[in-house]
PDB file of C-alpha atoms in Angstrom:
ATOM      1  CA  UNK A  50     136.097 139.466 132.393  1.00  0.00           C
ATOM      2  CA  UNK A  51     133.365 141.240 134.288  1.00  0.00           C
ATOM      3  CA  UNK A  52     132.546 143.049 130.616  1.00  0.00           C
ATOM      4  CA  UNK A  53     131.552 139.578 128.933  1.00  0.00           C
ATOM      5  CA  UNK A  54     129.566 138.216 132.831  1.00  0.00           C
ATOM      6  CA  UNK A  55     125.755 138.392 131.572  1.00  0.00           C
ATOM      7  CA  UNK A  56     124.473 138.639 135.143  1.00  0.00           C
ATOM      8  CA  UNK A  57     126.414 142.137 134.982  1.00  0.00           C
ATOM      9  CA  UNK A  58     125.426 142.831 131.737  1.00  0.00           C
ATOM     10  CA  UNK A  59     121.540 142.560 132.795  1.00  0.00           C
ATOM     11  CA  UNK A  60     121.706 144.137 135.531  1.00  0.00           C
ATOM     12  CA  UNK A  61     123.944 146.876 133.631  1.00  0.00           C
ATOM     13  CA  UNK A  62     121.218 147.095 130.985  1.00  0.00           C
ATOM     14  CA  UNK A  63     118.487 146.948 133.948  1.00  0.00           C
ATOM     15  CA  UNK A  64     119.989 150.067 135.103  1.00  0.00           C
ATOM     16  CA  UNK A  65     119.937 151.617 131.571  1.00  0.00           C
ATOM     17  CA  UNK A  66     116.051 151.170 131.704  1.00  0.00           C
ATOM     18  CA  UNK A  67     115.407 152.181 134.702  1.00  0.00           C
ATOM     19  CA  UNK A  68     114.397 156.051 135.873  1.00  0.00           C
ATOM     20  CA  UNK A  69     116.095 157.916 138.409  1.00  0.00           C
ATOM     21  CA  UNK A  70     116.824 161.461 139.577  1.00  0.00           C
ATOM     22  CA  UNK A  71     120.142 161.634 137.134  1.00  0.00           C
ATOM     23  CA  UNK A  72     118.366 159.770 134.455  1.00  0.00           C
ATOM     24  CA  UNK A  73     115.327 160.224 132.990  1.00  0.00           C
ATOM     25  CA  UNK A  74     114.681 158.644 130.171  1.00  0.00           C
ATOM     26  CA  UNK A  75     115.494 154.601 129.165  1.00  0.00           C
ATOM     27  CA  UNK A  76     117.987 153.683 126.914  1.00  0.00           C
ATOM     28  CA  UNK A  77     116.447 151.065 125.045  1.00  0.00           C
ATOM     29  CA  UNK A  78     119.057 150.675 122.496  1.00  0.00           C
ATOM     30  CA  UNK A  79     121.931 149.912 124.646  1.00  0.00           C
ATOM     31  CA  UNK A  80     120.139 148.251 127.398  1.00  0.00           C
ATOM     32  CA  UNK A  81     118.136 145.901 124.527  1.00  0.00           C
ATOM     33  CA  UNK A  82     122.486 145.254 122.884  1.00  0.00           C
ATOM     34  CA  UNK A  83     123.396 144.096 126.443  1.00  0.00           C
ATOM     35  CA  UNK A  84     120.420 141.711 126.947  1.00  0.00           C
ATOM     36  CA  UNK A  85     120.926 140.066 123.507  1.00  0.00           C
ATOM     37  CA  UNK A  86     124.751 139.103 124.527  1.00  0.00           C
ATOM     38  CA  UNK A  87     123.599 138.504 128.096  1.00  0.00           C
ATOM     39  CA  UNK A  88     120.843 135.834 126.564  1.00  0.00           C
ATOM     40  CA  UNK A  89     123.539 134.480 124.029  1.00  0.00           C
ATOM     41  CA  UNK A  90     126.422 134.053 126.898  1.00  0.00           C
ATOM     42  CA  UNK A  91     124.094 132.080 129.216  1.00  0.00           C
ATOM     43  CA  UNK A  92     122.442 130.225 126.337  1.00  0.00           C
ATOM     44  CA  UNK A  93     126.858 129.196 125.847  1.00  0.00           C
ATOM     45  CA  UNK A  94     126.959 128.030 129.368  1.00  0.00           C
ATOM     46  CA  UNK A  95     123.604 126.515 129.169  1.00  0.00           C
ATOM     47  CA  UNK A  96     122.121 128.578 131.561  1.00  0.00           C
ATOM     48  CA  UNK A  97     118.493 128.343 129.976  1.00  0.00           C
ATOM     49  CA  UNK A  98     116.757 130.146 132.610  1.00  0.00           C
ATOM     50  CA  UNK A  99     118.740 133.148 132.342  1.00  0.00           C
ATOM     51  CA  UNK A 100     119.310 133.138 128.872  1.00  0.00           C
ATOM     52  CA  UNK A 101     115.047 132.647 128.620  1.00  0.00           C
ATOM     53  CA  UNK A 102     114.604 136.208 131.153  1.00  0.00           C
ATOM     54  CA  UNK A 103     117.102 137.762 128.645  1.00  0.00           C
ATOM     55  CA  UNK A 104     115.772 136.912 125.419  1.00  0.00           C
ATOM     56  CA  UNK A 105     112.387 138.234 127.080  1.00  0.00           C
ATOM     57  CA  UNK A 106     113.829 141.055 127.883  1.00  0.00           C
ATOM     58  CA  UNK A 107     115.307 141.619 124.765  1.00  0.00           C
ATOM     59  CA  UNK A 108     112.395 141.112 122.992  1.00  0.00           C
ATOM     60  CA  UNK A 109     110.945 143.916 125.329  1.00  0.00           C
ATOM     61  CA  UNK A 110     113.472 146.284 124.025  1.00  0.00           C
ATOM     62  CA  UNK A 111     113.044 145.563 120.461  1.00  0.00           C
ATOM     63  CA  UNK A 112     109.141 146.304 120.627  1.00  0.00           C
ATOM     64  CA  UNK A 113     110.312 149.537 122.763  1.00  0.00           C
ATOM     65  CA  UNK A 114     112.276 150.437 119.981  1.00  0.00           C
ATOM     66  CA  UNK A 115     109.895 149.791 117.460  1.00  0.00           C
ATOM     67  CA  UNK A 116     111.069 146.964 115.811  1.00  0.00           C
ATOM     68  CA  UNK A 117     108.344 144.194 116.207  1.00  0.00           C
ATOM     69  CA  UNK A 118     110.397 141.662 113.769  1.00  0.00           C
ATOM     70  CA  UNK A 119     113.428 141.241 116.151  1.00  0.00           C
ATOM     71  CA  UNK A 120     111.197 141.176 119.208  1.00  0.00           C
ATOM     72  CA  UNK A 121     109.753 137.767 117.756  1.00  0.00           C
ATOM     73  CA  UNK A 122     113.062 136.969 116.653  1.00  0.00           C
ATOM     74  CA  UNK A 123     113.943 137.231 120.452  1.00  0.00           C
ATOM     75  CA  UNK A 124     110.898 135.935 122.066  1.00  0.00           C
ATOM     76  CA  UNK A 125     111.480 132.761 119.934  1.00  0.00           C
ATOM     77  CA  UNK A 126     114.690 132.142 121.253  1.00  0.00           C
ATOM     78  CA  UNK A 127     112.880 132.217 124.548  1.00  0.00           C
ATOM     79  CA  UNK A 128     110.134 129.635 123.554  1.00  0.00           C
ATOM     80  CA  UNK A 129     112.604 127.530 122.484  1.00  0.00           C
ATOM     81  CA  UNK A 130     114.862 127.730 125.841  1.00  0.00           C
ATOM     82  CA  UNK A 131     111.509 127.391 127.526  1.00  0.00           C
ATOM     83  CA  UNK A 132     111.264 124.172 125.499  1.00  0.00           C
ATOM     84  CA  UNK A 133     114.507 122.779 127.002  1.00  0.00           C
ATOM     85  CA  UNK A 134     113.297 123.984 130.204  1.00  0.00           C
ATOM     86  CA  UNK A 135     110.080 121.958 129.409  1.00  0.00           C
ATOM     87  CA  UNK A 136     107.892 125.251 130.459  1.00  0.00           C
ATOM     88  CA  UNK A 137     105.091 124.325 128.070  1.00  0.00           C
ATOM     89  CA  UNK A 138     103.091 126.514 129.542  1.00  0.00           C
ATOM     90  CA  UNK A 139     105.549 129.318 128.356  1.00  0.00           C
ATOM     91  CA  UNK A 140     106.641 127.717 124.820  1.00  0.00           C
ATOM     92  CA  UNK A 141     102.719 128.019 124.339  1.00  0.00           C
ATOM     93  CA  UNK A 142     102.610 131.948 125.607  1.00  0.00           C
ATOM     94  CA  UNK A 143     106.123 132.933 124.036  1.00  0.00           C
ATOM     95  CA  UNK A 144     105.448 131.441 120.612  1.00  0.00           C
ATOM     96  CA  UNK A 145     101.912 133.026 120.643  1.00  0.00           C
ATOM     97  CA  UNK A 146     103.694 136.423 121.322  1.00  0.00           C
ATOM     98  CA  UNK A 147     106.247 135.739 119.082  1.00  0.00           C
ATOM     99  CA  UNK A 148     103.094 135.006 116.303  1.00  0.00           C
ATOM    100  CA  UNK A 149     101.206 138.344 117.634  1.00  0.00           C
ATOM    101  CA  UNK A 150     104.841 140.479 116.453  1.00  0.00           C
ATOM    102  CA  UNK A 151     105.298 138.585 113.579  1.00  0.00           C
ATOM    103  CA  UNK A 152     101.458 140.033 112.634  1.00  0.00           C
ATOM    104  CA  UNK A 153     102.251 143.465 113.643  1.00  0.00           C
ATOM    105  CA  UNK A 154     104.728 143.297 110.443  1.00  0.00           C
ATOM    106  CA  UNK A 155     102.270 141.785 108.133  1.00  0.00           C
ATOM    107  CA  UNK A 156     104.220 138.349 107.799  1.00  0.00           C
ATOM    108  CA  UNK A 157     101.242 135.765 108.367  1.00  0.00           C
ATOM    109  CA  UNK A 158     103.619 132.806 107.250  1.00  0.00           C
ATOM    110  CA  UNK A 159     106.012 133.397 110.264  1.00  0.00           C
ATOM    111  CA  UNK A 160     103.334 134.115 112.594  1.00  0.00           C
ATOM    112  CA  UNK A 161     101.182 130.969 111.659  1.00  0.00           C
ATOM    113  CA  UNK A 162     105.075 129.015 111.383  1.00  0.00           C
ATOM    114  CA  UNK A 163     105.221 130.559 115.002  1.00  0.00           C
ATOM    115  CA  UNK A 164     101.926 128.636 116.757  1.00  0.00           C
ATOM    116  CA  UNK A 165     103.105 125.392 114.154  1.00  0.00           C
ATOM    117  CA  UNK A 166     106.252 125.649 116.382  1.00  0.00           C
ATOM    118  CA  UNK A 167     104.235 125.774 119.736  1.00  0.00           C
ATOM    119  CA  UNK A 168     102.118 123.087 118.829  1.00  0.00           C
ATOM    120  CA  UNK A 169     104.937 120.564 117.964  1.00  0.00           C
ATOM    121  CA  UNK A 170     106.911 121.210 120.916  1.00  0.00           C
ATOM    122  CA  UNK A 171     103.737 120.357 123.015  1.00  0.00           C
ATOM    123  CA  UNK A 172     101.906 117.871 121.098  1.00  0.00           C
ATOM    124  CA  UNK A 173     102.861 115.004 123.271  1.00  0.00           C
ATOM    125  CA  UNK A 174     102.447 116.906 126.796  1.00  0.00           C
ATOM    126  CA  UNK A 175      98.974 118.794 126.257  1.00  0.00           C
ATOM    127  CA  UNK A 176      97.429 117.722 123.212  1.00  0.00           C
ATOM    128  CA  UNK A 177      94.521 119.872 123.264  1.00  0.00           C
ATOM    129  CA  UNK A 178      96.413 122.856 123.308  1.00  0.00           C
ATOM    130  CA  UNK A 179      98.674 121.573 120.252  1.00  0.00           C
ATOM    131  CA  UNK A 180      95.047 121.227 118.798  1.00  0.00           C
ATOM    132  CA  UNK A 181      94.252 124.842 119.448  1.00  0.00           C
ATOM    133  CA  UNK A 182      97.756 126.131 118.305  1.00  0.00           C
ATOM    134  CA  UNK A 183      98.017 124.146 114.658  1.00  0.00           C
ATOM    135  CA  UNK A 184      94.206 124.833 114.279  1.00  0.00           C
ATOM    136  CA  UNK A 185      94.947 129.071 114.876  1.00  0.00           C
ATOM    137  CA  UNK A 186      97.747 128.062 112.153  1.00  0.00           C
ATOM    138  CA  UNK A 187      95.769 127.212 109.947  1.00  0.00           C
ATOM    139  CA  UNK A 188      93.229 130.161 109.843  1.00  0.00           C
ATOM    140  CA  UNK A 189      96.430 132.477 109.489  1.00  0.00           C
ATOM    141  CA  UNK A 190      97.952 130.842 106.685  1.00  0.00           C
ATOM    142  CA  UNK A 191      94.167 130.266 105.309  1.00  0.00           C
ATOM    143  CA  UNK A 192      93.427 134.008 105.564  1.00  0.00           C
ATOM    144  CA  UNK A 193      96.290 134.490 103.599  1.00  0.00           C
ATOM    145  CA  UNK A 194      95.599 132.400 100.852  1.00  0.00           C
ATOM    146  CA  UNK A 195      98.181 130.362 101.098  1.00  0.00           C
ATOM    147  CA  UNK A 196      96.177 126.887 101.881  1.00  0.00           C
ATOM    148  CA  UNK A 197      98.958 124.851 100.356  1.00  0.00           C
ATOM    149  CA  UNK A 198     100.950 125.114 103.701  1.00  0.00           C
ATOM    150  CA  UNK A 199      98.169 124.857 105.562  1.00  0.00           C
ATOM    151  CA  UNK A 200      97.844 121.104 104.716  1.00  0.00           C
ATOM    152  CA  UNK A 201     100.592 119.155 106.773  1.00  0.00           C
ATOM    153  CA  UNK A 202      98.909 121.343 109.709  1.00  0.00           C
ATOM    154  CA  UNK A 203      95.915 119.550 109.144  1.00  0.00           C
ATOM    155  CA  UNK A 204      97.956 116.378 109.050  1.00  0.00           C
ATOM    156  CA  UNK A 205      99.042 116.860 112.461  1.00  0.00           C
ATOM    157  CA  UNK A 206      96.136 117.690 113.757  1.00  0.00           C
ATOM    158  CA  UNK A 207      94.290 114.474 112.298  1.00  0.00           C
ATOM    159  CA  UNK A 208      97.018 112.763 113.593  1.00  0.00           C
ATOM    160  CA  UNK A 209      96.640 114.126 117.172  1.00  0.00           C
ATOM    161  CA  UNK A 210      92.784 113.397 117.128  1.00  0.00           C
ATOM    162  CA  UNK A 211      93.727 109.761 116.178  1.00  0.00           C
ATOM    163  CA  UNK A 212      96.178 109.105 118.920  1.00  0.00           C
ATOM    164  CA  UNK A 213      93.620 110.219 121.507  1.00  0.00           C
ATOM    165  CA  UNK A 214      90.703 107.864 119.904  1.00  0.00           C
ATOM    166  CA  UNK A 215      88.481 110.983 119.038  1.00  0.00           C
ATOM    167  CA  UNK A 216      87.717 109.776 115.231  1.00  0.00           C
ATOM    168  CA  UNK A 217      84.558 111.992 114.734  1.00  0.00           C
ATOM    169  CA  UNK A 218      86.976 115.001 115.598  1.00  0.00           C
ATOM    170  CA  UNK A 219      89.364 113.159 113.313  1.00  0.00           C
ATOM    171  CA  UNK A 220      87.436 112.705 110.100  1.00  0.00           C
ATOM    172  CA  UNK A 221      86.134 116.436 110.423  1.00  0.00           C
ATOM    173  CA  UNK A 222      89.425 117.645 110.213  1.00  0.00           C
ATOM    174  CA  UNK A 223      90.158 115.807 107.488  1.00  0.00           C
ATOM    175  CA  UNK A 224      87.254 117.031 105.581  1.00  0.00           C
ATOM    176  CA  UNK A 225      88.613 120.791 106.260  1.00  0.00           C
ATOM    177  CA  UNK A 226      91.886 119.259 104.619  1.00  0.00           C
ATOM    178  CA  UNK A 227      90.276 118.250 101.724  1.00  0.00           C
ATOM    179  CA  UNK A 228      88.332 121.667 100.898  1.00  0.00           C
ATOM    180  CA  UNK A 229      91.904 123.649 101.962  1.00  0.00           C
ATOM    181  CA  UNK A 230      93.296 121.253  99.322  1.00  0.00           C
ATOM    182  CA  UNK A 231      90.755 121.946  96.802  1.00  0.00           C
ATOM    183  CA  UNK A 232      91.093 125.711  97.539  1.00  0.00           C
ATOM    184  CA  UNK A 233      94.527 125.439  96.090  1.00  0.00           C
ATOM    185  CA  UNK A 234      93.960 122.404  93.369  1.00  0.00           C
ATOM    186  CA  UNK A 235      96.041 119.903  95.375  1.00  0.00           C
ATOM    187  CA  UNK A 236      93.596 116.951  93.925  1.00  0.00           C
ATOM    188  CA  UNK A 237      95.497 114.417  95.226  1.00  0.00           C
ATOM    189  CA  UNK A 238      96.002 115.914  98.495  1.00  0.00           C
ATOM    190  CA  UNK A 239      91.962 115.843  98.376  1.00  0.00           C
ATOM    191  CA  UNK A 240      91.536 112.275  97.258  1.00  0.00           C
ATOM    192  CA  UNK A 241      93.527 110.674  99.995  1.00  0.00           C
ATOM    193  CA  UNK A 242      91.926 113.043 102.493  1.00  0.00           C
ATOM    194  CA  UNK A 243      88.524 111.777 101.916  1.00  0.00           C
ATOM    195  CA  UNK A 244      89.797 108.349 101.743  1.00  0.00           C
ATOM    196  CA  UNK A 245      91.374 108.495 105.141  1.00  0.00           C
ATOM    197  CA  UNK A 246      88.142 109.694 106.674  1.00  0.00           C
ATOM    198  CA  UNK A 247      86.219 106.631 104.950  1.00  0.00           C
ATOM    199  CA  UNK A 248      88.517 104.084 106.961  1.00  0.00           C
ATOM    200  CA  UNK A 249      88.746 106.389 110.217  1.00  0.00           C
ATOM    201  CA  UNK A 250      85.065 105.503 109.917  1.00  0.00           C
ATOM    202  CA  UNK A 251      85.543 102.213 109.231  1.00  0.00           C
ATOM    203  CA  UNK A 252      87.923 101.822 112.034  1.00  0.00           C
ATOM    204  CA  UNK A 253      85.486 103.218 114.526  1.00  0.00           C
ATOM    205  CA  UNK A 254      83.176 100.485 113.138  1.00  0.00           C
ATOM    206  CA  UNK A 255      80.534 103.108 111.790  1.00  0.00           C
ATOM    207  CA  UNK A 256      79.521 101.786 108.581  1.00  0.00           C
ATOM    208  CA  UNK A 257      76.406 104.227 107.879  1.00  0.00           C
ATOM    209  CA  UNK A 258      78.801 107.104 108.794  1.00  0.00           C
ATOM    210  CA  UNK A 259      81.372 105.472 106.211  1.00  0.00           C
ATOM    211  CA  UNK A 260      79.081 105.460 103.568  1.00  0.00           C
ATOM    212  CA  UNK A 261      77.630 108.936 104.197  1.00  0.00           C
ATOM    213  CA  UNK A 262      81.217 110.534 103.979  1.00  0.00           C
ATOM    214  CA  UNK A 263      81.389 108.323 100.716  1.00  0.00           C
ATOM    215  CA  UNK A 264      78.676 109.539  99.291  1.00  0.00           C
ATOM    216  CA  UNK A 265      79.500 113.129  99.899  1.00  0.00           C
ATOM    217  CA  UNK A 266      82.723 113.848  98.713  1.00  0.00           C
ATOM    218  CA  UNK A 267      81.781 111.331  95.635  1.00  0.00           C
ATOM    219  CA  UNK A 268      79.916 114.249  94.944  1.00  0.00           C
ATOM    220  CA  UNK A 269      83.038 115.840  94.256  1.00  0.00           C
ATOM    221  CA  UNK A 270      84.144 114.974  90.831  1.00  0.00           C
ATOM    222  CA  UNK A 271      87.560 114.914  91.373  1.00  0.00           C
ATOM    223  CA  UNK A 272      86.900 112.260  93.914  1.00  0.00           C
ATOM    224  CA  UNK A 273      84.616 110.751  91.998  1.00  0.00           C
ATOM    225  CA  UNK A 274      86.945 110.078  89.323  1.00  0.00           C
ATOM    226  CA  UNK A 275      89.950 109.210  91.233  1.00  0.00           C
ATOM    227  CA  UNK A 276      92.006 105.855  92.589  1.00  0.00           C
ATOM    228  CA  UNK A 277      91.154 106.473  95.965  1.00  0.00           C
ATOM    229  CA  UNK A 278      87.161 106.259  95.209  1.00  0.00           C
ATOM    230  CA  UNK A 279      87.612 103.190  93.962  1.00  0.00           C
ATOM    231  CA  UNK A 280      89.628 101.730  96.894  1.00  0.00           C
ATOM    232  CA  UNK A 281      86.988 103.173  98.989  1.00  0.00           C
ATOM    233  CA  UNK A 282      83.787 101.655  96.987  1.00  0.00           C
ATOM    234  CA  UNK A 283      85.632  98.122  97.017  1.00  0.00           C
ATOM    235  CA  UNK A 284      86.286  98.194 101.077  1.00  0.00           C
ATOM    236  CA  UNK A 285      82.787  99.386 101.442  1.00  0.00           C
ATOM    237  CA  UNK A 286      81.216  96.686  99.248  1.00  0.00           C
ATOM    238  CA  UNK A 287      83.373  93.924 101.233  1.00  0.00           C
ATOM    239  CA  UNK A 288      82.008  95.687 104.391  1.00  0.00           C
ATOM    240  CA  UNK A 289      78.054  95.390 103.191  1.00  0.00           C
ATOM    241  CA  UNK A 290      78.746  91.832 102.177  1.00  0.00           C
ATOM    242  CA  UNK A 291      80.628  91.334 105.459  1.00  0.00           C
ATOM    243  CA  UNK A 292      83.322  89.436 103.727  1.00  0.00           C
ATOM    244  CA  UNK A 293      86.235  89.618 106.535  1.00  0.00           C
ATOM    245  CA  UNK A 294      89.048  88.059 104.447  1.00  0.00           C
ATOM    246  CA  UNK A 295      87.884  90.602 101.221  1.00  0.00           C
ATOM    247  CA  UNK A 296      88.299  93.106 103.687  1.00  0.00           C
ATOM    248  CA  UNK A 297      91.451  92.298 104.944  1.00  0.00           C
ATOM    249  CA  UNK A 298      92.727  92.067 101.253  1.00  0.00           C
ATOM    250  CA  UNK A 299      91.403  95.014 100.398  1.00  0.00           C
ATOM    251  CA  UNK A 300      92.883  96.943 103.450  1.00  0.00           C
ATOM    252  CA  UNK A 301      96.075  95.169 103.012  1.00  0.00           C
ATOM    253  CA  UNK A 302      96.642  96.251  99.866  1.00  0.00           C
ATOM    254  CA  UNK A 303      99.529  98.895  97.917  1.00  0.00           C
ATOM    255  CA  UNK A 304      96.769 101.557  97.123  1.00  0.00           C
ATOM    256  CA  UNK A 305      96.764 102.703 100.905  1.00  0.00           C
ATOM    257  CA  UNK A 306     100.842 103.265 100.864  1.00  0.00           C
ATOM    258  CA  UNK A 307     100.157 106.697  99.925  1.00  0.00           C
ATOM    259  CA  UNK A 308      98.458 107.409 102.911  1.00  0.00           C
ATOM    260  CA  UNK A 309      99.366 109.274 106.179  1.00  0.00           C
ATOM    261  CA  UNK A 310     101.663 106.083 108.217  1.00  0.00           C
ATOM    262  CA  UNK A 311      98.557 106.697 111.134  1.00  0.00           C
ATOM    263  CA  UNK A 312      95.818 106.548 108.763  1.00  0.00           C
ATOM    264  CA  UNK A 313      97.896 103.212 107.122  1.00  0.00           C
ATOM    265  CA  UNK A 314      98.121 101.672 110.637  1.00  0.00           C
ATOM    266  CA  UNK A 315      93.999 102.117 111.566  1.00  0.00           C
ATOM    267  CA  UNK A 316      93.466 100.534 107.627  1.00  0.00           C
ATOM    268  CA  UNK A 317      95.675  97.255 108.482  1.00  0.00           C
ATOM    269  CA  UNK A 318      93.707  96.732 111.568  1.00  0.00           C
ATOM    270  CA  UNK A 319      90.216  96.389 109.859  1.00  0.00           C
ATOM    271  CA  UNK A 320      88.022  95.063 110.136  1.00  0.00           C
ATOM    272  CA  UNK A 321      88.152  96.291 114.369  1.00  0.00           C
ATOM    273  CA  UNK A 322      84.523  94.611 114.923  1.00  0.00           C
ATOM    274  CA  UNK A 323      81.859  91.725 113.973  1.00  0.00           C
ATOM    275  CA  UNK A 324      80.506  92.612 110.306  1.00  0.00           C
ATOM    276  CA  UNK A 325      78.426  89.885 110.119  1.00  0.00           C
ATOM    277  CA  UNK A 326      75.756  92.271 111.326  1.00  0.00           C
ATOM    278  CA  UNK A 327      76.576  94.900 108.236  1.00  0.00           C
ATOM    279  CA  UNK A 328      75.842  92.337 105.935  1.00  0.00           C
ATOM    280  CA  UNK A 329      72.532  90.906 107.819  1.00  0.00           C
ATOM    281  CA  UNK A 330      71.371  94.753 108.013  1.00  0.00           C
ATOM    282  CA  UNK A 331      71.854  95.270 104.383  1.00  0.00           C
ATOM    283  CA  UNK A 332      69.743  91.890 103.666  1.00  0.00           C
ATOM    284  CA  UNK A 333      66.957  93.810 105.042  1.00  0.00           C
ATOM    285  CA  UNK A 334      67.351  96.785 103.416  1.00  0.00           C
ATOM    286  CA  UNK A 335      66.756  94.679 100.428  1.00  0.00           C
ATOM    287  CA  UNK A 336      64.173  93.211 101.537  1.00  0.00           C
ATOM    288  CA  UNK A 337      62.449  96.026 102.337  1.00  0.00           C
ATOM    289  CA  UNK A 338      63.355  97.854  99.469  1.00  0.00           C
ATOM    290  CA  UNK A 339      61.525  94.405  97.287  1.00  0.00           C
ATOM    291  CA  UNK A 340      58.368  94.533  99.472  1.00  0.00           C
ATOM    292  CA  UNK A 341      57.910  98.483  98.727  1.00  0.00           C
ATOM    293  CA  UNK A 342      58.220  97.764  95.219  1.00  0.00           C
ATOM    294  CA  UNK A 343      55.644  94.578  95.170  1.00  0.00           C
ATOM    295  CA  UNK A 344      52.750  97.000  96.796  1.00  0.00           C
ATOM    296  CA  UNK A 345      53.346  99.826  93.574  1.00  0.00           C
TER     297      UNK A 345
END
């Protein structure tokens, strides 16, 4: 039936938007009713491409009509086909649209869900930009106050950093998760953030850095006081002593189950380097430490 073809409903509803000598003005609302079951009918017949310049256009329509929530509603459904399409360079720019509606009606939680979307769908193919996307996330739901949600964001970002071997980026990251966590009293959230970012350390065989990030957030008392401090202050100890099998005991054991599966993967591989030279560097300390006292 040529009523239900959605090539000749677009170009129907093309020709309901567009000005002429015997029509002068668009009509959005019809022309935005034929583009929605346009997009849906090719989406049926899995027609992505068509169904993707529909839901665009749809989305058009809606913001011409005022109505910014179902123009994100539609500009999803685009991302999405651009998805299946694998157009990341459009999932990025639809969802990011999609985000900038879901602002204009003062819902922060859809528009940060929005760029959360974007980011998953192209974490694997361009990691950087997933970076950028669940990072933006984050300061919308943040801005909000509503740092709770915020935190498997941060996951996923740590996550992404680790995959790609950039641990400095990786431990920062989860420093922000442990003050977003703190924000909204999620103490255990906090604990096994800081602990992760000790063994990232670790795992990038930077023992001074380890023990700095130790020392910091022990001046947290939450921290201070918890399970994971403890597991941290025992790993570091078998670290200065440069006790491989304590290590390896220690790293190996149930306290670290808790812990994000990448963060548990980088903990059963320690020790990743030669700690013999840990232990010889805190002999001198010592020693040095002794001799300053013996000239007072």
């Amino acid at each position: 039936m040529s009523g239900s073809d959605p090539g000749k409903l677009i170009s129907k509803a093309d020709n309901l938007t567009t000005l002429s000598l015997t029509r002068w003005s668009a009509d959005w609302e019809s022309a935005t009713r034929l583009y929605e079951q346009a997009a849906n009918g090719f989406r049926v017949s899995k027609d992505y491409e068509n169904a993707k310049l529909a839901f665009e256009k749809a989305s058009k329509g809606r913001e011409m009509l005022s109505s910014p929530w179902d123009a994100a509603k539609s500009m999803e459904s685009a991302a999405a086909l651009a998805k299946e399409l694998r157009n990341w360079t459009e999932v990025i720019d639809f969802y990011r649209k999609a985000s900038e509606l879901y602002m204009q009606c003062d819902r922060p939680q859809f528009a940060s869900d929005s760029l959360a979307k974007a980011a998953r769908a192209v974490e694997d193919a361009l990691p950087s930009d997933a970076i950028k996307l669940y990072s933006d996330a984050c300061v919308l739901l943040e801005d909000d106050r509503k740092e709770q949600m915020a935190l498997d964001l941060y996951h996923a970002v740590t996550n992404i950093y680790v995959k790609l071997e950039k641990y400095t980026d990786a431990v920062a990251f989860l420093l922000k998760l442990g003050l977003a966590a703190d924000k909204c009293n999620a103490t255990n959230s906090q604990c096994k953030a800081y602990l992760s970012a000790v063994i990232v350390y670790l795992y990038a065989h930077d023992l001074k850095q380890a023990e700095k990030c130790y020392n910091d957030c022990s001046q947290i008392d939450a921290f201070l006081r918890s399970d994971q401090n403890r597991f941290a202050g025992k790993l570091l100890s078998a670290y200065k002593e440069g006790d491989v099998e304590e290590i390896k005991r220690v790293a190996q054991s149930r306290s670290i189950t808790n812990l994000d599966s990448v963060i548990i993967k980088l903990a059963r591989k320690l020790p990743t380097g030669d700690v013999a030279a840990f232990k010889t560097n805190a002999a001198i300390g010592e020693g040095e430490a002794l001799d300053e006292n013996d000239l007072k």
